[in-house]
Amino acid sequence: MTRHVVFPALLLTFFYTAACQGYGAIKSADLRCEYLTNPLGIDASNPRLSWILGSSERGEIQTAYQILVASDRKNLDKNSGDLWDSGKVSSDQSTLVPYAGKPLKSGMACFWKIRAWDKNGIPSPYSMPAFWSMGLLLPSDWHAQWISKIQKPTDPPKKGETAKPGPPAPYFRKTFDTGKKSVRRAMLYISARGMFEAHINGKRVGKDMLAPEYTDYSKRIQYRAYDITGMLRPGKNAIGAIVGDGWYSGYIGGIMIRNYYGVQNGLLAELRLELSDGSEQTVATDASWKCSLGPILDSDMLLGETYDARKEIPGWDGPAFDDSVWENASVMDKTDAPLVAQHAEPVQVVKELRPVKMTEPKPGEFVFDMGQNFAGWARLKVMGPSGTTVTMRFAEMLNPDGSLYTANLRRARSIDRYTLRGGGQEMYEPHFTFHGFRYVEITGYPGKPALDALTGCVITSTTPQIGTFDCSNPMVNKLVSNILWGQMSNFISIPTDCPQRDERQGWMGDAQIFIRTATYNADAAAFITKWMQDVADEQTPQGAFTDTCPFIKGLGGDGAPGWGDAGIIVPWTFYQVYGDKKIIGDHYRSMARWMDYLQGGNPNYLRKNLLNNNYGDWLSIKANTPKDLLATAYWAYDARLMSRMARVIDNDSDAARYEDLFRKIRAAFQKEYLSPEGRIRGETQTGYLLALYMDLLPEELRVKAAQYLVEDIRSKGWHLSTGFIGVRHLAPVLTRMGYPDVAYRLLNNDTFPSWGYSIKQGATTIWERWDGWTEDKGFQDPGMNSFNHYSLGSVGEWLYSSVAGIDLDPEKPGFKHIIIRPVPGGGLTYARARYQSIHGLIQSSWTKSLNQLSLLQKSRLFDTALLLSFGHPSPGGGRNRLLSNDFPCPPTGEKRLRDRGLLLKNSFSF
């Protein structure tokens, strides 16, 4: 089926595919529990199950499903759901179906599969099995005690002093004997006040780094679960762990003080064994565990690590090791903070990079260029005499003389030191630190290092990448790459601001601006769910959301405009992307408290009070948007979103109340900041963008306001002036108001200020500020000059939704209703994107041709995937309609698009 629309010089092709193809009948795949694949140790009492369907049949839909959950694999293989058999459920739902079987107990293993019925009522085969396991759900389920090696705490540096290294990392171990019985199942539940690295019988457990990851340790502490069945053997075994400072007691962001959450690091571990004869055995941390110090002399998140290989303890984690000279561990006091299972994907090494170049600016000072700015560390390969110390320093940029530029790191030392044991080739990588860098300086190396002496180890929270975008412009493709690398570098346990300097905290403003782009790049559902709990944990008694989460006193404060509002914007965006009502229900009370907080301090509906650290349009370029205007716009936007969220959870009275609040703030905004001619006080791009995006203007003045916005851009030589806040709305609003040509012009710029300017200067990530380095001024103020942020990369949202044209319907969340509306332009000859939504894979591609625009629909693949992934029949017996009258922009803006041949929308109503 091919439809043609008059459209000069463009050929657009759209494909929609599901996860499984090539089968003769409906089949299911990609089974997930609470957004995760085969998670271990979850604590959701009724976990939600999701799957994606596929078929080669045209017009296929799911009309019913059946879920089987069994306590062991054998029962599941027999199609026996002894924990839950849902029976045949007539429904098209394939996401977030709550478990409704027998009560789940601590440590329980659950195996599950599903089958679905097609449009003709024929059941599919059962899916391949998946599983999850439960964590330790109650405090009484834990037999383990917190243990520590008591050491003298390191005093924090006085003002002006250099940061002092922390204490050595303690090693812990315990042997146990299973007799002649083999181990049928073994689960390790482990946490730390600090960070742990677990070992069993001489081998490291899992691939997780920086575990158990960042929370406010006074509010909750996470633990991790590992199936270590295959690591054990009959007879004597050993369990061990190393504990580092981490966020708990190491130097922490911005304020550079130690022991923010506690002085003594601690370990909590419980190993539960099911043996071949049906008996059970528990090995738990207590005073019988042994501890000692080893080669990690200090290891700090911001300072780096010092490691002396001469102090290594061979075999310390094996059962044959003699630990008679080790001391007994000390039992620590219990913590009031509850233990919770980590909900999100762990931090791991996801990629290794080889250096692309090595220079020697000074004799014996070797600088390696990794070719990419990233977060992680360097693995060192070296051979030399015992006692030789090799020092590695890390930086994002170079000085003109080729040496490391480290001024922007502020007080983050970012140095790893390794002292050789001697006697052959040695490999080293740190344990409890990471750096943000592109360049590594090595000094003290014995001889001249080869280029392969270093390997870059890239870390990130392992949120699966689900989006790809590319087009005919290499600079735009580099921008997309820089956005993705910025996200990888800053999605490390929490959404941080930067990975290099003495900060690395979860700034709320950055997160709310970038979340929509982030969810195009990666499946961030579990990651955001976890972080939103941090946000709720830090809400003040007065109802304020804080600027950073977890909140560090002295770094930010109570809810600045555009920052605290993330507590409203992030849940709404999450619901839009994933169709998950639970996040609204879980945080509704917190969001309502925030709204009460704002209204209590601003009875006249202008947000001029309770502005706290009012950052405004942070890091804008010679454009001072009135801060109270920005604040009031965000308050109105909060009210509108609260009204919509109240409606989602069927709270009609609140929906009406918040909509009324929106109208009152809107009226106050117009009276205070809007002229009769449609000019916005301050005359800045961001002021116009917020007023237009957040629906704060009367309809008759929207067109004029858009014209003033474009006039301002023209007056600046067709350049942007927006900071963190305004940049997200820049291209979407221009496009929606009928000026996509201006949006493309800004995208294609490579003169200052622009995305292209930093790329022309060699950027491989998104910079914190437009003027991080300029040809005429060099480096900006090193007090705040990160070269690896993601905030200004929020344009990624527009690349997917408008350039490639993959968008969701705000009235039908979770991509269950797809809107395809590419707006080609900017001299591009093609653009294409793939996006794995929660319901299935969406692909969109357009290419220029000579005479016309054809919308091609490859019917078999096209209809099958849409209908399977989204579970609704299309109108007209499975044929999709080409719609063109409901583009979400005002009529004048739509006319501008049509006049330029830039409006084509395919909207699929099922």
PDB file of N, CA and C in Angstrom, residues 488-562:
ATOM      1  N   MET A 488      25.515   8.764  29.361  1.00  0.00           N
ATOM      2  CA  MET A 488      26.229   7.631  29.941  1.00  0.00           C
ATOM      3  C   MET A 488      27.147   8.081  31.079  1.00  0.00           C
ATOM      4  N   SER A 489      27.823   9.208  30.885  1.00  0.00           N
ATOM      5  CA  SER A 489      28.777   9.686  31.878  1.00  0.00           C
ATOM      6  C   SER A 489      28.104  10.186  33.147  1.00  0.00           C
ATOM      7  N   ASN A 490      26.849  10.582  33.040  1.00  0.00           N
ATOM      8  CA  ASN A 490      26.174  11.205  34.179  1.00  0.00           C
ATOM      9  C   ASN A 490      25.004  10.400  34.722  1.00  0.00           C
ATOM     10  N   PHE A 491      24.670   9.302  34.088  1.00  0.00           N
ATOM     11  CA  PHE A 491      23.704   8.375  34.678  1.00  0.00           C
ATOM     12  C   PHE A 491      24.511   7.294  35.389  1.00  0.00           C
ATOM     13  N   ILE A 492      25.032   7.678  36.543  1.00  0.00           N
ATOM     14  CA  ILE A 492      25.827   6.767  37.360  1.00  0.00           C
ATOM     15  C   ILE A 492      25.173   6.726  38.727  1.00  0.00           C
ATOM     16  N   SER A 493      24.293   5.763  38.910  1.00  0.00           N
ATOM     17  CA  SER A 493      23.490   5.571  40.107  1.00  0.00           C
ATOM     18  C   SER A 493      22.387   6.605  40.246  1.00  0.00           C
ATOM     19  N   ILE A 494      22.700   7.880  40.026  1.00  0.00           N
ATOM     20  CA  ILE A 494      21.719   8.960  40.005  1.00  0.00           C
ATOM     21  C   ILE A 494      22.014   9.821  38.779  1.00  0.00           C
ATOM     22  N   PRO A 495      21.080  10.669  38.354  1.00  0.00           N
ATOM     23  CA  PRO A 495      21.373  11.588  37.246  1.00  0.00           C
ATOM     24  C   PRO A 495      22.196  12.764  37.752  1.00  0.00           C
ATOM     25  N   THR A 496      23.503  12.711  37.526  1.00  0.00           N
ATOM     26  CA  THR A 496      24.390  13.733  38.065  1.00  0.00           C
ATOM     27  C   THR A 496      24.550  14.886  37.088  1.00  0.00           C
ATOM     28  N   ASP A 497      25.222  15.915  37.553  1.00  0.00           N
ATOM     29  CA  ASP A 497      25.483  17.081  36.714  1.00  0.00           C
ATOM     30  C   ASP A 497      26.767  16.909  35.923  1.00  0.00           C
ATOM     31  N   CYS A 498      27.775  16.277  36.518  1.00  0.00           N
ATOM     32  CA  CYS A 498      29.072  16.143  35.874  1.00  0.00           C
ATOM     33  C   CYS A 498      29.842  15.027  36.560  1.00  0.00           C
ATOM     34  N   PRO A 499      30.763  14.363  35.873  1.00  0.00           N
ATOM     35  CA  PRO A 499      31.482  13.244  36.477  1.00  0.00           C
ATOM     36  C   PRO A 499      32.917  13.550  36.880  1.00  0.00           C
ATOM     37  N   GLN A 500      33.346  14.815  36.751  1.00  0.00           N
ATOM     38  CA  GLN A 500      34.786  15.062  36.894  1.00  0.00           C
ATOM     39  C   GLN A 500      35.164  15.893  38.111  1.00  0.00           C
ATOM     40  N   ARG A 501      34.478  16.987  38.388  1.00  0.00           N
ATOM     41  CA  ARG A 501      34.919  17.900  39.434  1.00  0.00           C
ATOM     42  C   ARG A 501      34.367  17.468  40.797  1.00  0.00           C
ATOM     43  N   ASP A 502      34.592  18.288  41.789  1.00  0.00           N
ATOM     44  CA  ASP A 502      34.181  17.940  43.159  1.00  0.00           C
ATOM     45  C   ASP A 502      32.701  18.248  43.372  1.00  0.00           C
ATOM     46  N   GLU A 503      31.838  17.591  42.596  1.00  0.00           N
ATOM     47  CA  GLU A 503      30.398  17.850  42.683  1.00  0.00           C
ATOM     48  C   GLU A 503      29.641  16.549  42.434  1.00  0.00           C
ATOM     49  N   ARG A 504      29.359  16.229  41.191  1.00  0.00           N
ATOM     50  CA  ARG A 504      28.808  14.923  40.813  1.00  0.00           C
ATOM     51  C   ARG A 504      27.513  14.597  41.557  1.00  0.00           C
ATOM     52  N   GLN A 505      26.618  15.557  41.615  1.00  0.00           N
ATOM     53  CA  GLN A 505      25.383  15.384  42.378  1.00  0.00           C
ATOM     54  C   GLN A 505      24.149  15.418  41.479  1.00  0.00           C
ATOM     55  N   GLY A 506      23.040  14.992  42.046  1.00  0.00           N
ATOM     56  CA  GLY A 506      21.799  14.865  41.294  1.00  0.00           C
ATOM     57  C   GLY A 506      21.013  16.152  41.232  1.00  0.00           C
ATOM     58  N   TRP A 507      21.480  17.081  40.405  1.00  0.00           N
ATOM     59  CA  TRP A 507      20.795  18.370  40.276  1.00  0.00           C
ATOM     60  C   TRP A 507      19.457  18.178  39.564  1.00  0.00           C
ATOM     61  N   MET A 508      18.413  18.667  40.216  1.00  0.00           N
ATOM     62  CA  MET A 508      17.049  18.440  39.734  1.00  0.00           C
ATOM     63  C   MET A 508      16.745  19.193  38.447  1.00  0.00           C
ATOM     64  N   GLY A 509      17.255  20.412  38.312  1.00  0.00           N
ATOM     65  CA  GLY A 509      16.982  21.180  37.102  1.00  0.00           C
ATOM     66  C   GLY A 509      17.533  20.498  35.873  1.00  0.00           C
ATOM     67  N   ASP A 510      18.756  19.993  35.961  1.00  0.00           N
ATOM     68  CA  ASP A 510      19.360  19.276  34.849  1.00  0.00           C
ATOM     69  C   ASP A 510      18.506  18.079  34.456  1.00  0.00           C
ATOM     70  N   ALA A 511      18.045  17.352  35.472  1.00  0.00           N
ATOM     71  CA  ALA A 511      17.295  16.117  35.211  1.00  0.00           C
ATOM     72  C   ALA A 511      15.964  16.392  34.531  1.00  0.00           C
ATOM     73  N   GLN A 512      15.213  17.388  35.003  1.00  0.00           N
ATOM     74  CA  GLN A 512      13.888  17.608  34.417  1.00  0.00           C
ATOM     75  C   GLN A 512      13.990  18.141  32.996  1.00  0.00           C
ATOM     76  N   ILE A 513      15.029  18.896  32.706  1.00  0.00           N
ATOM     77  CA  ILE A 513      15.211  19.408  31.357  1.00  0.00           C
ATOM     78  C   ILE A 513      15.559  18.286  30.384  1.00  0.00           C
ATOM     79  N   PHE A 514      16.297  17.304  30.863  1.00  0.00           N
ATOM     80  CA  PHE A 514      16.863  16.289  29.976  1.00  0.00           C
ATOM     81  C   PHE A 514      16.063  14.988  29.939  1.00  0.00           C
ATOM     82  N   ILE A 515      15.104  14.804  30.815  1.00  0.00           N
ATOM     83  CA  ILE A 515      14.497  13.482  30.976  1.00  0.00           C
ATOM     84  C   ILE A 515      13.858  12.964  29.692  1.00  0.00           C
ATOM     85  N   ARG A 516      13.250  13.855  28.916  1.00  0.00           N
ATOM     86  CA  ARG A 516      12.590  13.363  27.699  1.00  0.00           C
ATOM     87  C   ARG A 516      13.622  12.870  26.694  1.00  0.00           C
ATOM     88  N   THR A 517      14.733  13.571  26.573  1.00  0.00           N
ATOM     89  CA  THR A 517      15.807  13.090  25.712  1.00  0.00           C
ATOM     90  C   THR A 517      16.370  11.785  26.263  1.00  0.00           C
ATOM     91  N   ALA A 518      16.552  11.729  27.569  1.00  0.00           N
ATOM     92  CA  ALA A 518      17.119  10.531  28.197  1.00  0.00           C
ATOM     93  C   ALA A 518      16.288   9.296  27.899  1.00  0.00           C
ATOM     94  N   THR A 519      14.957   9.446  27.893  1.00  0.00           N
ATOM     95  CA  THR A 519      14.104   8.283  27.671  1.00  0.00           C
ATOM     96  C   THR A 519      14.016   7.894  26.199  1.00  0.00           C
ATOM     97  N   TYR A 520      14.412   8.770  25.297  1.00  0.00           N
ATOM     98  CA  TYR A 520      14.596   8.359  23.905  1.00  0.00           C
ATOM     99  C   TYR A 520      15.886   7.548  23.763  1.00  0.00           C
ATOM    100  N   ASN A 521      16.918   7.943  24.480  1.00  0.00           N
ATOM    101  CA  ASN A 521      18.202   7.262  24.345  1.00  0.00           C
ATOM    102  C   ASN A 521      18.228   5.901  25.015  1.00  0.00           C
ATOM    103  N   ALA A 522      17.596   5.805  26.170  1.00  0.00           N
ATOM    104  CA  ALA A 522      17.752   4.599  26.994  1.00  0.00           C
ATOM    105  C   ALA A 522      16.448   4.258  27.684  1.00  0.00           C
ATOM    106  N   ASP A 523      16.310   2.986  28.038  1.00  0.00           N
ATOM    107  CA  ASP A 523      15.201   2.554  28.884  1.00  0.00           C
ATOM    108  C   ASP A 523      15.570   2.921  30.313  1.00  0.00           C
ATOM    109  N   ALA A 524      15.123   4.079  30.735  1.00  0.00           N
ATOM    110  CA  ALA A 524      15.502   4.616  32.042  1.00  0.00           C
ATOM    111  C   ALA A 524      14.410   4.444  33.078  1.00  0.00           C
ATOM    112  N   ALA A 525      13.447   3.556  32.832  1.00  0.00           N
ATOM    113  CA  ALA A 525      12.290   3.441  33.717  1.00  0.00           C
ATOM    114  C   ALA A 525      12.689   3.050  35.133  1.00  0.00           C
ATOM    115  N   ALA A 526      13.487   2.000  35.278  1.00  0.00           N
ATOM    116  CA  ALA A 526      13.888   1.557  36.615  1.00  0.00           C
ATOM    117  C   ALA A 526      14.794   2.599  37.269  1.00  0.00           C
ATOM    118  N   PHE A 527      15.688   3.179  36.489  1.00  0.00           N
ATOM    119  CA  PHE A 527      16.615   4.190  36.988  1.00  0.00           C
ATOM    120  C   PHE A 527      15.862   5.389  37.550  1.00  0.00           C
ATOM    121  N   ILE A 528      14.881   5.884  36.807  1.00  0.00           N
ATOM    122  CA  ILE A 528      14.126   7.056  37.248  1.00  0.00           C
ATOM    123  C   ILE A 528      13.240   6.708  38.442  1.00  0.00           C
ATOM    124  N   THR A 529      12.665   5.512  38.428  1.00  0.00           N
ATOM    125  CA  THR A 529      11.835   5.089  39.562  1.00  0.00           C
ATOM    126  C   THR A 529      12.630   5.150  40.854  1.00  0.00           C
ATOM    127  N   LYS A 530      13.856   4.638  40.803  1.00  0.00           N
ATOM    128  CA  LYS A 530      14.706   4.671  41.995  1.00  0.00           C
ATOM    129  C   LYS A 530      15.004   6.100  42.398  1.00  0.00           C
ATOM    130  N   TRP A 531      15.389   6.931  41.420  1.00  0.00           N
ATOM    131  CA  TRP A 531      15.783   8.302  41.759  1.00  0.00           C
ATOM    132  C   TRP A 531      14.606   9.106  42.290  1.00  0.00           C
ATOM    133  N   MET A 532      13.409   8.861  41.795  1.00  0.00           N
ATOM    134  CA  MET A 532      12.250   9.589  42.315  1.00  0.00           C
ATOM    135  C   MET A 532      12.004   9.253  43.784  1.00  0.00           C
ATOM    136  N   GLN A 533      12.417   8.074  44.222  1.00  0.00           N
ATOM    137  CA  GLN A 533      12.344   7.782  45.650  1.00  0.00           C
ATOM    138  C   GLN A 533      13.332   8.665  46.417  1.00  0.00           C
ATOM    139  N   ASP A 534      14.512   8.893  45.840  1.00  0.00           N
ATOM    140  CA  ASP A 534      15.456   9.825  46.448  1.00  0.00           C
ATOM    141  C   ASP A 534      14.833  11.212  46.566  1.00  0.00           C
ATOM    142  N   VAL A 535      14.140  11.633  45.516  1.00  0.00           N
ATOM    143  CA  VAL A 535      13.497  12.950  45.521  1.00  0.00           C
ATOM    144  C   VAL A 535      12.485  13.044  46.653  1.00  0.00           C
ATOM    145  N   ALA A 536      11.669  12.009  46.794  1.00  0.00           N
ATOM    146  CA  ALA A 536      10.667  12.009  47.865  1.00  0.00           C
ATOM    147  C   ALA A 536      11.336  11.980  49.238  1.00  0.00           C
ATOM    148  N   ASP A 537      12.435  11.225  49.360  1.00  0.00           N
ATOM    149  CA  ASP A 537      13.134  11.142  50.640  1.00  0.00           C
ATOM    150  C   ASP A 537      13.618  12.502  51.119  1.00  0.00           C
ATOM    151  N   GLU A 538      14.007  13.369  50.174  1.00  0.00           N
ATOM    152  CA  GLU A 538      14.640  14.631  50.546  1.00  0.00           C
ATOM    153  C   GLU A 538      13.668  15.789  50.673  1.00  0.00           C
ATOM    154  N   GLN A 539      12.390  15.559  50.415  1.00  0.00           N
ATOM    155  CA  GLN A 539      11.436  16.664  50.551  1.00  0.00           C
ATOM    156  C   GLN A 539      11.432  17.183  51.980  1.00  0.00           C
ATOM    157  N   THR A 540      11.431  18.498  52.119  1.00  0.00           N
ATOM    158  CA  THR A 540      11.519  19.107  53.445  1.00  0.00           C
ATOM    159  C   THR A 540      10.178  19.012  54.173  1.00  0.00           C
ATOM    160  N   PRO A 541      10.192  19.177  55.485  1.00  0.00           N
ATOM    161  CA  PRO A 541       8.920  19.171  56.226  1.00  0.00           C
ATOM    162  C   PRO A 541       7.951  20.233  55.739  1.00  0.00           C
ATOM    163  N   GLN A 542       8.483  21.328  55.177  1.00  0.00           N
ATOM    164  CA  GLN A 542       7.603  22.395  54.665  1.00  0.00           C
ATOM    165  C   GLN A 542       7.011  22.044  53.299  1.00  0.00           C
ATOM    166  N   GLY A 543       7.519  20.993  52.663  1.00  0.00           N
ATOM    167  CA  GLY A 543       6.991  20.574  51.371  1.00  0.00           C
ATOM    168  C   GLY A 543       7.871  20.906  50.190  1.00  0.00           C
ATOM    169  N   ALA A 544       9.043  21.502  50.424  1.00  0.00           N
ATOM    170  CA  ALA A 544       9.919  21.882  49.319  1.00  0.00           C
ATOM    171  C   ALA A 544      10.679  20.666  48.796  1.00  0.00           C
ATOM    172  N   PHE A 545      10.715  20.528  47.475  1.00  0.00           N
ATOM    173  CA  PHE A 545      11.680  19.636  46.850  1.00  0.00           C
ATOM    174  C   PHE A 545      13.023  20.361  46.825  1.00  0.00           C
ATOM    175  N   THR A 546      14.091  19.630  46.974  1.00  0.00           N
ATOM    176  CA  THR A 546      15.411  20.249  47.065  1.00  0.00           C
ATOM    177  C   THR A 546      16.052  20.375  45.691  1.00  0.00           C
ATOM    178  N   ASP A 547      17.119  21.174  45.613  1.00  0.00           N
ATOM    179  CA  ASP A 547      17.798  21.394  44.346  1.00  0.00           C
ATOM    180  C   ASP A 547      18.551  20.155  43.876  1.00  0.00           C
ATOM    181  N   THR A 548      19.080  19.390  44.833  1.00  0.00           N
ATOM    182  CA  THR A 548      19.804  18.162  44.504  1.00  0.00           C
ATOM    183  C   THR A 548      19.184  17.005  45.259  1.00  0.00           C
ATOM    184  N   CYS A 549      19.232  15.829  44.668  1.00  0.00           N
ATOM    185  CA  CYS A 549      18.732  14.619  45.304  1.00  0.00           C
ATOM    186  C   CYS A 549      19.654  13.453  44.944  1.00  0.00           C
ATOM    187  N   PRO A 550      20.219  12.760  45.931  1.00  0.00           N
ATOM    188  CA  PRO A 550      20.161  13.038  47.365  1.00  0.00           C
ATOM    189  C   PRO A 550      20.703  14.436  47.692  1.00  0.00           C
ATOM    190  N   PHE A 551      20.158  14.995  48.764  1.00  0.00           N
ATOM    191  CA  PHE A 551      20.468  16.380  49.098  1.00  0.00           C
ATOM    192  C   PHE A 551      21.684  16.469  50.004  1.00  0.00           C
ATOM    193  N   ILE A 552      22.607  17.348  49.641  1.00  0.00           N
ATOM    194  CA  ILE A 552      23.797  17.609  50.436  1.00  0.00           C
ATOM    195  C   ILE A 552      23.710  19.041  50.953  1.00  0.00           C
ATOM    196  N   LYS A 553      23.707  19.203  52.264  1.00  0.00           N
ATOM    197  CA  LYS A 553      23.641  20.543  52.829  1.00  0.00           C
ATOM    198  C   LYS A 553      24.859  21.344  52.376  1.00  0.00           C
ATOM    199  N   GLY A 554      24.614  22.535  51.916  1.00  0.00           N
ATOM    200  CA  GLY A 554      25.687  23.368  51.414  1.00  0.00           C
ATOM    201  C   GLY A 554      25.831  23.308  49.908  1.00  0.00           C
ATOM    202  N   LEU A 555      25.122  22.379  49.275  1.00  0.00           N
ATOM    203  CA  LEU A 555      25.139  22.277  47.810  1.00  0.00           C
ATOM    204  C   LEU A 555      23.697  22.392  47.345  1.00  0.00           C
ATOM    205  N   GLY A 556      23.299  23.596  46.955  1.00  0.00           N
ATOM    206  CA  GLY A 556      21.904  23.820  46.613  1.00  0.00           C
ATOM    207  C   GLY A 556      21.097  24.060  47.880  1.00  0.00           C
ATOM    208  N   GLY A 557      19.789  24.153  47.696  1.00  0.00           N
ATOM    209  CA  GLY A 557      18.913  24.424  48.823  1.00  0.00           C
ATOM    210  C   GLY A 557      17.519  23.912  48.537  1.00  0.00           C
ATOM    211  N   ASP A 558      16.529  24.578  49.101  1.00  0.00           N
ATOM    212  CA  ASP A 558      15.147  24.180  48.904  1.00  0.00           C
ATOM    213  C   ASP A 558      14.648  24.712  47.566  1.00  0.00           C
ATOM    214  N   GLY A 559      14.244  23.799  46.706  1.00  0.00           N
ATOM    215  CA  GLY A 559      13.548  24.014  45.478  1.00  0.00           C
ATOM    216  C   GLY A 559      13.621  25.328  44.758  1.00  0.00           C
ATOM    217  N   ALA A 560      14.689  25.584  44.032  1.00  0.00           N
ATOM    218  CA  ALA A 560      14.739  26.743  43.146  1.00  0.00           C
ATOM    219  C   ALA A 560      13.792  26.530  41.968  1.00  0.00           C
ATOM    220  N   PRO A 561      13.251  27.617  41.404  1.00  0.00           N
ATOM    221  CA  PRO A 561      12.391  27.482  40.223  1.00  0.00           C
ATOM    222  C   PRO A 561      13.118  26.770  39.082  1.00  0.00           C
ATOM    223  N   GLY A 562      12.444  25.794  38.505  1.00  0.00           N
ATOM    224  CA  GLY A 562      13.039  24.986  37.449  1.00  0.00           C
ATOM    225  C   GLY A 562      13.818  23.810  37.993  1.00  0.00           C
TER     226      GLY A 562
END
